[in-house]
Amino acid sequence: MRLPSSPMCFVILAMVALLPACASAPLVQGNGLTSYETMKSSDGWFTKTRLSVNKEQVLAAKTIKIVPTAFAPTVAPKLSEQQRALVANAVDRALCVGLSDRFTVVTPDSQADLTVRASITRATETGRVAAGLSAATSLGMSLVDTAVPIPTPRIPIGMGSLSLEAEAVDVAGQQQASILWARGANAFFSSARISKVSDAYDLADSFGEDFGELLVKGESPFDSSGIGLPAWHKIKSSVGLRPKNAACEQFGRYRGLKGMIGDQLALPPEWTDNGAQKTAQTARP
């Protein structure tokens, strides 16, 4: 296969290069947190945040429970109920696996030192046509006969975004950590899949990792330097194996090999993610 060399092709590529590489993602404050007063900005490379944490109290906690993430139909009315449930559950699943680094995660009806609750305050859709073109381009480039693999940026059109707010409160209902979080899909690092909910689904997992790290370490996930290796339980969970804490089974397991194949084929996450389990007893053995 040869690379296209027509003048029009180069014009299109030049126009694409001038477009923003990231989707816009504003911080959107809702009304579900106990307090917003002590939050301070703590942005990452692609992520906007305002957060607060009482480090001593958070690090003293041993047990934690997760209230299922709220995603009201009015926030993203063009998404289906199934799609909203998939994104909200992706938040909870990532939170549960991340919090397991230090906490014992218990079921929502159990007593815990901290209770986590999150809500999605804004979600924009992924453009399915642009995502499909990006996926086709990536597949085509993978067939090009070159000595070095050619990375194929996603077409930076129709990329989705996600904004959330969340907090952790103690047994007395006092807020011990809080966050406003927003991130848009990136042309270089976000997978293109043919689904309106594709980017929001991926970003939900990123949020879960960030807020989980805030509670595990008691400090901003963007302040630490260097790259740490993931815990062994995270690696096992990422390929669909049993999570470290049994309470995480309520949010289902990661898609594993099925998800990796689905992503390569640009399949909608709705086709490869079974979502939350009705009860821990219905989870796979």
Tab-separated table of N, CA and C in Angstrom, residues 85-239:
chain	number	residue	atom	x	y	z
A	85	ALA	N	-25.188	4.648	31.973
A	85	ALA	CA	-24.877	3.656	33.004
A	85	ALA	C	-23.472	3.085	32.802
A	86	LEU	N	-23.068	2.900	31.555
A	86	LEU	CA	-21.752	2.359	31.255
A	86	LEU	C	-20.648	3.315	31.711
A	87	VAL	N	-20.829	4.606	31.451
A	87	VAL	CA	-19.833	5.601	31.846
A	87	VAL	C	-19.759	5.719	33.364
A	88	ALA	N	-20.916	5.821	34.012
A	88	ALA	CA	-20.938	5.935	35.473
A	88	ALA	C	-20.293	4.721	36.123
A	89	ASN	N	-20.556	3.548	35.597
A	89	ASN	CA	-19.966	2.334	36.165
A	89	ASN	C	-18.464	2.278	35.918
A	90	ALA	N	-18.007	2.830	34.786
A	90	ALA	CA	-16.566	2.881	34.513
A	90	ALA	C	-15.853	3.728	35.558
A	91	VAL	N	-16.501	4.805	35.997
A	91	VAL	CA	-15.945	5.622	37.084
A	91	VAL	C	-15.799	4.781	38.341
A	92	ASP	N	-16.862	4.099	38.720
A	92	ASP	CA	-16.865	3.321	39.960
A	92	ASP	C	-15.866	2.170	39.917
A	93	ARG	N	-15.774	1.511	38.784
A	93	ARG	CA	-14.852	0.382	38.651
A	93	ARG	C	-13.404	0.848	38.807
A	94	ALA	N	-13.046	1.939	38.115
A	94	ALA	CA	-11.687	2.461	38.210
A	94	ALA	C	-11.386	2.957	39.622
A	95	LEU	N	-12.353	3.602	40.241
A	95	LEU	CA	-12.183	4.047	41.623
A	95	LEU	C	-11.925	2.859	42.543
A	96	CYS	N	-12.721	1.824	42.398
A	96	CYS	CA	-12.614	0.672	43.291
A	96	CYS	C	-11.253	-0.008	43.156
A	97	VAL	N	-10.798	-0.199	41.929
A	97	VAL	CA	-9.500	-0.833	41.713
A	97	VAL	C	-8.374	0.061	42.223
A	98	GLY	N	-8.467	1.371	41.970
A	98	GLY	CA	-7.441	2.283	42.427
A	98	GLY	C	-7.384	2.405	43.939
A	99	LEU	N	-8.535	2.496	44.583
A	99	LEU	CA	-8.586	2.613	46.040
A	99	LEU	C	-8.068	1.358	46.735
A	100	SER	N	-8.117	0.244	46.032
A	100	SER	CA	-7.643	-1.015	46.619
A	100	SER	C	-6.144	-1.025	46.857
A	101	ASP	N	-5.425	-0.037	46.331
A	101	ASP	CA	-3.987	0.067	46.611
A	101	ASP	C	-3.725	0.174	48.111
A	102	ARG	N	-4.644	0.830	48.827
A	102	ARG	CA	-4.414	1.026	50.263
A	102	ARG	C	-5.612	0.684	51.127
A	103	PHE	N	-6.811	0.899	50.622
A	103	PHE	CA	-8.019	0.720	51.416
A	103	PHE	C	-8.593	-0.689	51.301
A	104	THR	N	-9.367	-1.042	52.291
A	104	THR	CA	-10.284	-2.167	52.165
A	104	THR	C	-11.610	-1.594	51.704
A	105	VAL	N	-12.017	-1.948	50.489
A	105	VAL	CA	-13.270	-1.438	49.939
A	105	VAL	C	-14.398	-2.342	50.395
A	106	VAL	N	-15.459	-1.739	50.932
A	106	VAL	CA	-16.609	-2.500	51.410
A	106	VAL	C	-17.844	-2.135	50.595
A	107	THR	N	-18.886	-2.910	50.739
A	107	THR	CA	-20.116	-2.681	49.983
A	107	THR	C	-20.842	-1.430	50.496
A	108	PRO	N	-21.708	-0.827	49.659
A	108	PRO	CA	-22.366	0.426	50.042
A	108	PRO	C	-23.203	0.343	51.314
A	109	ASP	N	-23.669	-0.848	51.682
A	109	ASP	CA	-24.502	-0.978	52.871
A	109	ASP	C	-23.674	-1.248	54.137
A	110	SER	N	-22.346	-1.204	54.017
A	110	SER	CA	-21.468	-1.456	55.163
A	110	SER	C	-20.990	-0.137	55.772
A	111	GLN	N	-20.532	-0.216	57.009
A	111	GLN	CA	-19.927	0.948	57.663
A	111	GLN	C	-18.492	1.105	57.163
A	112	ALA	N	-18.052	2.357	56.944
A	112	ALA	CA	-16.700	2.601	56.450
A	112	ALA	C	-16.165	3.912	57.005
A	113	ASP	N	-14.845	4.012	57.053
A	113	ASP	CA	-14.220	5.251	57.521
A	113	ASP	C	-14.501	6.415	56.577
A	114	LEU	N	-14.530	6.123	55.276
A	114	LEU	CA	-14.804	7.145	54.274
A	114	LEU	C	-15.854	6.647	53.292
A	115	THR	N	-16.660	7.574	52.809
A	115	THR	CA	-17.651	7.279	51.772
A	115	THR	C	-17.378	8.184	50.575
A	116	VAL	N	-17.262	7.591	49.404
A	116	VAL	CA	-16.980	8.329	48.176
A	116	VAL	C	-18.249	8.442	47.351
A	117	ARG	N	-18.516	9.635	46.882
A	117	ARG	CA	-19.643	9.824	45.952
A	117	ARG	C	-19.223	10.801	44.865
A	118	ALA	N	-19.599	10.493	43.646
A	118	ALA	CA	-19.223	11.302	42.488
A	118	ALA	C	-20.435	11.516	41.596
A	119	SER	N	-20.394	12.576	40.820
A	119	SER	CA	-21.454	12.816	39.838
A	119	SER	C	-20.851	13.447	38.591
A	120	ILE	N	-21.390	13.070	37.463
A	120	ILE	CA	-20.938	13.602	36.178
A	120	ILE	C	-21.699	14.895	35.911
A	121	THR	N	-20.961	15.980	35.684
A	121	THR	CA	-21.585	17.289	35.524
A	121	THR	C	-21.633	17.750	34.073
A	122	ARG	N	-20.862	17.109	33.212
A	122	ARG	CA	-20.882	17.459	31.779
A	122	ARG	C	-20.269	16.313	30.988
A	123	ALA	N	-20.855	16.023	29.835
A	123	ALA	CA	-20.312	15.002	28.943
A	123	ALA	C	-20.671	15.381	27.514
A	124	THR	N	-19.686	15.421	26.643
A	124	THR	CA	-19.957	15.687	25.237
A	124	THR	C	-19.716	14.419	24.432
A	125	GLU	N	-20.451	14.292	23.370
A	125	GLU	CA	-20.437	13.057	22.588
A	125	GLU	C	-19.219	12.946	21.678
A	126	THR	N	-18.887	11.729	21.333
A	126	THR	CA	-17.884	11.440	20.322
A	126	THR	C	-18.563	11.424	18.957
A	127	GLY	N	-17.970	12.094	17.995
A	127	GLY	CA	-18.504	12.068	16.631
A	127	GLY	C	-18.206	10.735	15.983
A	128	ARG	N	-19.221	9.979	15.698
A	128	ARG	CA	-19.006	8.621	15.204
A	128	ARG	C	-18.391	8.589	13.810
A	129	VAL	N	-18.766	9.559	12.952
A	129	VAL	CA	-18.204	9.581	11.597
A	129	VAL	C	-16.704	9.854	11.645
A	130	ALA	N	-16.306	10.887	12.411
A	130	ALA	CA	-14.881	11.207	12.526
A	130	ALA	C	-14.112	10.068	13.185
A	131	ALA	N	-14.722	9.450	14.192
A	131	ALA	CA	-14.066	8.325	14.855
A	131	ALA	C	-13.884	7.160	13.881
A	132	GLY	N	-14.878	6.927	13.055
A	132	GLY	CA	-14.778	5.859	12.069
A	132	GLY	C	-13.681	6.124	11.048
A	133	LEU	N	-13.576	7.381	10.599
A	133	LEU	CA	-12.515	7.735	9.662
A	133	LEU	C	-11.145	7.577	10.308
A	134	SER	N	-11.040	7.982	11.574
A	134	SER	CA	-9.771	7.838	12.290
A	134	SER	C	-9.385	6.372	12.414
A	135	ALA	N	-10.367	5.533	12.759
A	135	ALA	CA	-10.092	4.107	12.898
A	135	ALA	C	-9.666	3.493	11.572
A	136	ALA	N	-10.330	3.902	10.482
A	136	ALA	CA	-9.977	3.375	9.163
A	136	ALA	C	-8.580	3.828	8.754
A	137	THR	N	-8.239	5.085	9.062
A	137	THR	CA	-6.910	5.601	8.747
A	137	THR	C	-5.837	4.855	9.519
A	138	SER	N	-6.102	4.619	10.807
A	138	SER	CA	-5.142	3.896	11.635
A	138	SER	C	-4.929	2.483	11.121
A	139	LEU	N	-6.022	1.822	10.730
A	139	LEU	CA	-5.908	0.469	10.185
A	139	LEU	C	-5.126	0.483	8.886
A	140	GLY	N	-5.396	1.489	8.032
A	140	GLY	CA	-4.679	1.583	6.767
A	140	GLY	C	-3.192	1.797	6.968
A	141	MET	N	-2.828	2.659	7.933
A	141	MET	CA	-1.420	2.920	8.190
A	141	MET	C	-0.711	1.692	8.744
A	142	SER	N	-1.451	0.851	9.456
A	142	SER	CA	-0.828	-0.361	10.001
A	142	SER	C	-0.457	-1.347	8.897
A	143	LEU	N	-1.031	-1.164	7.708
A	143	LEU	CA	-0.737	-2.048	6.584
A	143	LEU	C	0.381	-1.515	5.704
A	144	VAL	N	0.834	-0.284	5.996
A	144	VAL	CA	1.918	0.289	5.208
A	144	VAL	C	3.219	-0.454	5.514
A	145	ASP	N	3.932	-0.810	4.485
A	145	ASP	CA	5.173	-1.589	4.636
A	145	ASP	C	6.325	-0.640	4.953
A	146	THR	N	6.604	-0.448	6.248
A	146	THR	CA	7.723	0.397	6.680
A	146	THR	C	8.529	-0.340	7.737
A	147	ALA	N	9.791	0.045	7.876
A	147	ALA	CA	10.646	-0.610	8.858
A	147	ALA	C	10.268	-0.209	10.273
A	148	VAL	N	9.743	1.013	10.429
A	148	VAL	CA	9.365	1.531	11.745
A	148	VAL	C	7.869	1.788	11.756
A	149	PRO	N	7.132	1.318	12.783
A	149	PRO	CA	5.692	1.572	12.853
A	149	PRO	C	5.400	3.068	12.840
A	150	ILE	N	4.373	3.465	12.116
A	150	ILE	CA	4.008	4.876	11.997
A	150	ILE	C	2.827	5.166	12.912
A	151	PRO	N	3.021	5.990	13.964
A	151	PRO	CA	1.883	6.347	14.815
A	151	PRO	C	0.905	7.212	14.033
A	152	THR	N	-0.371	6.933	14.191
A	152	THR	CA	-1.387	7.650	13.443
A	152	THR	C	-2.256	8.457	14.385
A	153	PRO	N	-2.073	9.772	14.421
A	153	PRO	CA	-2.931	10.588	15.284
A	153	PRO	C	-4.386	10.495	14.832
A	154	ARG	N	-5.245	10.629	15.778
A	154	ARG	CA	-6.678	10.638	15.499
A	154	ARG	C	-7.075	11.952	14.831
A	155	ILE	N	-8.040	11.923	13.942
A	155	ILE	CA	-8.553	13.157	13.349
A	155	ILE	C	-9.181	13.997	14.461
A	156	PRO	N	-8.670	15.213	14.710
A	156	PRO	CA	-9.120	15.992	15.870
A	156	PRO	C	-10.447	16.705	15.653
A	157	ILE	N	-11.430	15.936	15.267
A	157	ILE	CA	-12.786	16.453	15.077
A	157	ILE	C	-13.745	15.523	15.804
A	158	GLY	N	-14.739	16.090	16.459
A	158	GLY	CA	-15.753	15.263	17.111
A	158	GLY	C	-15.255	14.493	18.304
A	159	MET	N	-14.250	15.024	18.998
A	159	MET	CA	-13.739	14.341	20.185
A	159	MET	C	-14.569	14.731	21.408
A	160	GLY	N	-14.838	13.766	22.264
A	160	GLY	CA	-15.688	13.996	23.427
A	160	GLY	C	-14.910	14.466	24.641
A	161	SER	N	-15.649	14.833	25.681
A	161	SER	CA	-15.031	15.291	26.929
A	161	SER	C	-15.895	14.871	28.106
A	162	LEU	N	-15.350	15.024	29.304
A	162	LEU	CA	-16.059	14.615	30.512
A	162	LEU	C	-15.656	15.518	31.669
A	163	SER	N	-16.644	15.931	32.468
A	163	SER	CA	-16.407	16.721	33.681
A	163	SER	C	-17.147	16.065	34.843
A	164	LEU	N	-16.496	16.031	36.008
A	164	LEU	CA	-17.099	15.413	37.183
A	164	LEU	C	-16.773	16.212	38.430
A	165	GLU	N	-17.532	15.913	39.477
A	165	GLU	CA	-17.196	16.379	40.820
A	165	GLU	C	-17.358	15.191	41.763
A	166	ALA	N	-16.541	15.171	42.818
A	166	ALA	CA	-16.600	14.046	43.749
A	166	ALA	C	-16.043	14.477	45.096
A	167	GLU	N	-16.395	13.708	46.121
A	167	GLU	CA	-15.881	13.974	47.458
A	167	GLU	C	-15.810	12.683	48.252
A	168	ALA	N	-15.038	12.741	49.323
A	168	ALA	CA	-14.988	11.658	50.304
A	168	ALA	C	-15.336	12.259	51.653
A	169	VAL	N	-16.328	11.688	52.328
A	169	VAL	CA	-16.757	12.192	53.635
A	169	VAL	C	-16.540	11.112	54.688
A	170	ASP	N	-16.332	11.548	55.940
A	170	ASP	CA	-16.118	10.600	57.030
A	170	ASP	C	-17.446	10.146	57.622
A	171	VAL	N	-17.398	9.385	58.697
A	171	VAL	CA	-18.615	8.825	59.288
A	171	VAL	C	-19.529	9.904	59.847
A	172	ALA	N	-18.976	11.079	60.127
A	172	ALA	CA	-19.783	12.191	60.630
A	172	ALA	C	-20.327	13.055	59.502
A	173	GLY	N	-20.017	12.691	58.252
A	173	GLY	CA	-20.484	13.464	57.109
A	173	GLY	C	-19.613	14.653	56.775
A	174	GLN	N	-18.419	14.747	57.408
A	174	GLN	CA	-17.510	15.854	57.144
A	174	GLN	C	-16.649	15.549	55.920
A	175	GLN	N	-16.549	16.520	55.028
A	175	GLN	CA	-15.765	16.336	53.817
A	175	GLN	C	-14.273	16.289	54.141
A	176	GLN	N	-13.599	15.242	53.661
A	176	GLN	CA	-12.167	15.106	53.880
A	176	GLN	C	-11.361	15.237	52.581
A	177	ALA	N	-12.026	15.142	51.445
A	177	ALA	CA	-11.378	15.345	50.150
A	177	ALA	C	-12.449	15.679	49.125
A	178	SER	N	-12.087	16.494	48.148
A	178	SER	CA	-13.045	16.849	47.096
A	178	SER	C	-12.297	17.200	45.823
A	179	ILE	N	-13.004	17.121	44.715
A	179	ILE	CA	-12.362	17.407	43.428
A	179	ILE	C	-13.395	17.848	42.401
A	180	LEU	N	-13.017	18.817	41.590
A	180	LEU	CA	-13.674	19.129	40.329
A	180	LEU	C	-12.676	18.724	39.252
A	181	TRP	N	-13.123	17.990	38.247
A	181	TRP	CA	-12.208	17.357	37.287
A	181	TRP	C	-12.789	17.484	35.883
A	182	ALA	N	-11.928	17.784	34.910
A	182	ALA	CA	-12.383	17.864	33.520
A	182	ALA	C	-11.245	17.484	32.585
A	183	ARG	N	-11.596	16.753	31.542
A	183	ARG	CA	-10.588	16.352	30.550
A	183	ARG	C	-11.272	16.060	29.224
A	184	GLY	N	-10.601	16.433	28.145
A	184	GLY	CA	-11.099	16.127	26.819
A	184	GLY	C	-10.267	15.053	26.150
A	185	ALA	N	-10.841	14.398	25.164
A	185	ALA	CA	-10.098	13.388	24.408
A	185	ALA	C	-8.932	14.044	23.683
A	186	ASN	N	-7.887	13.274	23.450
A	186	ASN	CA	-6.662	13.773	22.837
A	186	ASN	C	-6.412	13.045	21.525
A	187	ALA	N	-6.013	13.796	20.500
A	187	ALA	CA	-5.826	13.208	19.180
A	187	ALA	C	-4.709	12.172	19.151
A	188	PHE	N	-3.771	12.246	20.103
A	188	PHE	CA	-2.621	11.353	20.077
A	188	PHE	C	-2.754	10.159	21.026
A	189	PHE	N	-3.551	10.315	22.079
A	189	PHE	CA	-3.589	9.276	23.110
A	189	PHE	C	-4.970	8.668	23.341
A	190	SER	N	-6.007	9.158	22.678
A	190	SER	CA	-7.365	8.640	22.871
A	190	SER	C	-7.747	7.736	21.709
A	191	SER	N	-8.251	6.559	22.025
A	191	SER	CA	-8.663	5.618	20.989
A	191	SER	C	-9.931	6.101	20.302
A	192	ALA	N	-10.003	5.877	19.002
A	192	ALA	CA	-11.206	6.222	18.240
A	192	ALA	C	-12.073	4.977	18.097
A	193	ARG	N	-13.296	5.059	18.617
A	193	ARG	CA	-14.239	3.956	18.479
A	193	ARG	C	-15.573	4.520	18.023
A	194	ILE	N	-16.311	3.733	17.290
A	194	ILE	CA	-17.536	4.219	16.653
A	194	ILE	C	-18.693	4.145	17.645
A	195	SER	N	-18.710	5.112	18.545
A	195	SER	CA	-19.752	5.189	19.561
A	195	SER	C	-19.818	6.605	20.103
A	196	LYS	N	-21.016	7.102	20.347
A	196	LYS	CA	-21.178	8.444	20.911
A	196	LYS	C	-20.563	8.562	22.291
A	197	VAL	N	-20.444	7.443	22.989
A	197	VAL	CA	-19.995	7.469	24.370
A	197	VAL	C	-18.527	7.054	24.520
A	198	SER	N	-17.854	6.821	23.402
A	198	SER	CA	-16.501	6.264	23.436
A	198	SER	C	-15.527	7.074	24.293
A	199	ASP	N	-15.429	8.375	24.054
A	199	ASP	CA	-14.456	9.186	24.786
A	199	ASP	C	-14.845	9.349	26.253
A	200	ALA	N	-16.113	9.577	26.511
A	200	ALA	CA	-16.559	9.709	27.904
A	200	ALA	C	-16.261	8.443	28.682
A	201	TYR	N	-16.399	7.300	28.045
A	201	TYR	CA	-16.121	6.013	28.677
A	201	TYR	C	-14.648	5.909	29.068
A	202	ASP	N	-13.745	6.271	28.156
A	202	ASP	CA	-12.317	6.227	28.454
A	202	ASP	C	-11.939	7.228	29.540
A	203	LEU	N	-12.501	8.424	29.457
A	203	LEU	CA	-12.171	9.476	30.414
A	203	LEU	C	-12.705	9.153	31.801
A	204	ALA	N	-13.793	8.415	31.877
A	204	ALA	CA	-14.325	7.991	33.175
A	204	ALA	C	-13.293	7.157	33.916
A	205	ASP	N	-12.599	6.312	33.200
A	205	ASP	CA	-11.553	5.491	33.810
A	205	ASP	C	-10.402	6.363	34.299
A	206	SER	N	-10.050	7.389	33.522
A	206	SER	CA	-8.973	8.304	33.923
A	206	SER	C	-9.340	9.055	35.194
A	207	PHE	N	-10.591	9.495	35.287
A	207	PHE	CA	-11.017	10.183	36.502
A	207	PHE	C	-10.915	9.265	37.712
A	208	GLY	N	-11.390	8.035	37.558
A	208	GLY	CA	-11.338	7.085	38.666
A	208	GLY	C	-9.918	6.876	39.162
A	209	GLU	N	-8.970	6.806	38.241
A	209	GLU	CA	-7.570	6.648	38.623
A	209	GLU	C	-7.068	7.873	39.391
A	210	ASP	N	-7.409	9.072	38.905
A	210	ASP	CA	-6.919	10.303	39.528
A	210	ASP	C	-7.494	10.508	40.932
A	211	PHE	N	-8.808	10.354	41.074
A	211	PHE	CA	-9.401	10.575	42.386
A	211	PHE	C	-8.991	9.470	43.355
A	212	GLY	N	-8.855	8.259	42.829
A	212	GLY	CA	-8.378	7.166	43.661
A	212	GLY	C	-6.986	7.446	44.196
A	213	GLU	N	-6.106	7.972	43.352
A	213	GLU	CA	-4.736	8.284	43.788
A	213	GLU	C	-4.731	9.408	44.819
A	214	LEU	N	-5.617	10.392	44.636
A	214	LEU	CA	-5.722	11.474	45.617
A	214	LEU	C	-6.018	10.923	47.008
A	215	LEU	N	-6.915	9.937	47.088
A	215	LEU	CA	-7.296	9.377	48.385
A	215	LEU	C	-6.269	8.375	48.909
A	216	VAL	N	-5.602	7.672	48.033
A	216	VAL	CA	-4.588	6.705	48.466
A	216	VAL	C	-3.357	7.415	49.031
A	217	LYS	N	-2.944	8.509	48.376
A	217	LYS	CA	-1.720	9.204	48.784
A	217	LYS	C	-1.978	10.430	49.651
A	218	GLY	N	-3.214	10.938	49.629
A	218	GLY	CA	-3.512	12.135	50.401
A	218	GLY	C	-2.944	13.400	49.801
A	219	GLU	N	-2.635	13.376	48.503
A	219	GLU	CA	-2.091	14.543	47.813
A	219	GLU	C	-2.462	14.487	46.343
A	220	SER	N	-2.306	15.624	45.667
A	220	SER	CA	-2.696	15.702	44.261
A	220	SER	C	-1.982	14.648	43.422
A	221	PRO	N	-2.703	13.967	42.545
A	221	PRO	CA	-2.061	12.977	41.669
A	221	PRO	C	-1.136	13.618	40.644
A	222	PHE	N	-1.183	14.955	40.514
A	222	PHE	CA	-0.371	15.644	39.514
A	222	PHE	C	0.882	16.287	40.109
A	223	ASP	N	1.062	16.156	41.425
A	223	ASP	CA	2.227	16.750	42.070
A	223	ASP	C	3.425	15.823	42.121
A	224	SER	N	3.193	14.525	42.013
A	224	SER	CA	4.288	13.571	42.121
A	224	SER	C	5.104	13.550	40.837
A	225	SER	N	6.394	13.294	40.968
A	225	SER	CA	7.294	13.209	39.819
A	225	SER	C	7.675	11.752	39.581
A	226	GLY	N	8.057	11.465	38.341
A	226	GLY	CA	8.460	10.105	38.018
A	226	GLY	C	7.269	9.234	37.650
A	227	ILE	N	7.564	8.028	37.214
A	227	ILE	CA	6.537	7.075	36.795
A	227	ILE	C	6.641	5.838	37.676
A	228	GLY	N	5.581	5.524	38.393
A	228	GLY	CA	5.574	4.353	39.253
A	228	GLY	C	4.965	3.152	38.556
A	229	LEU	N	5.424	1.980	38.897
A	229	LEU	CA	4.866	0.753	38.327
A	229	LEU	C	3.527	0.447	38.993
A	230	PRO	N	2.536	-0.013	38.237
A	230	PRO	CA	1.242	-0.344	38.840
A	230	PRO	C	1.337	-1.547	39.751
A	231	ALA	N	0.509	-1.573	40.772
A	231	ALA	CA	0.474	-2.718	41.684
A	231	ALA	C	0.012	-3.967	40.919
A	232	TRP	N	0.436	-5.133	41.413
A	232	TRP	CA	0.104	-6.388	40.731
A	232	TRP	C	-1.400	-6.599	40.641
A	233	HIS	N	-2.136	-6.185	41.672
A	233	HIS	CA	-3.586	-6.390	41.627
A	233	HIS	C	-4.225	-5.561	40.517
A	234	LYS	N	-3.637	-4.395	40.195
A	234	LYS	CA	-4.166	-3.570	39.104
A	234	LYS	C	-3.925	-4.237	37.750
A	235	ILE	N	-2.770	-4.837	37.601
A	235	ILE	CA	-2.467	-5.533	36.350
A	235	ILE	C	-3.445	-6.680	36.139
A	236	LYS	N	-3.697	-7.433	37.200
A	236	LYS	CA	-4.641	-8.558	37.087
A	236	LYS	C	-6.056	-8.064	36.780
A	237	SER	N	-6.468	-6.995	37.440
A	237	SER	CA	-7.802	-6.457	37.199
A	237	SER	C	-7.946	-5.956	35.762
A	238	SER	N	-6.869	-5.352	35.227
A	238	SER	CA	-6.938	-4.761	33.889
A	238	SER	C	-7.163	-5.798	32.801
A	239	VAL	N	-6.805	-7.060	33.076
A	239	VAL	CA	-7.014	-8.113	32.075
A	239	VAL	C	-8.256	-8.946	32.387
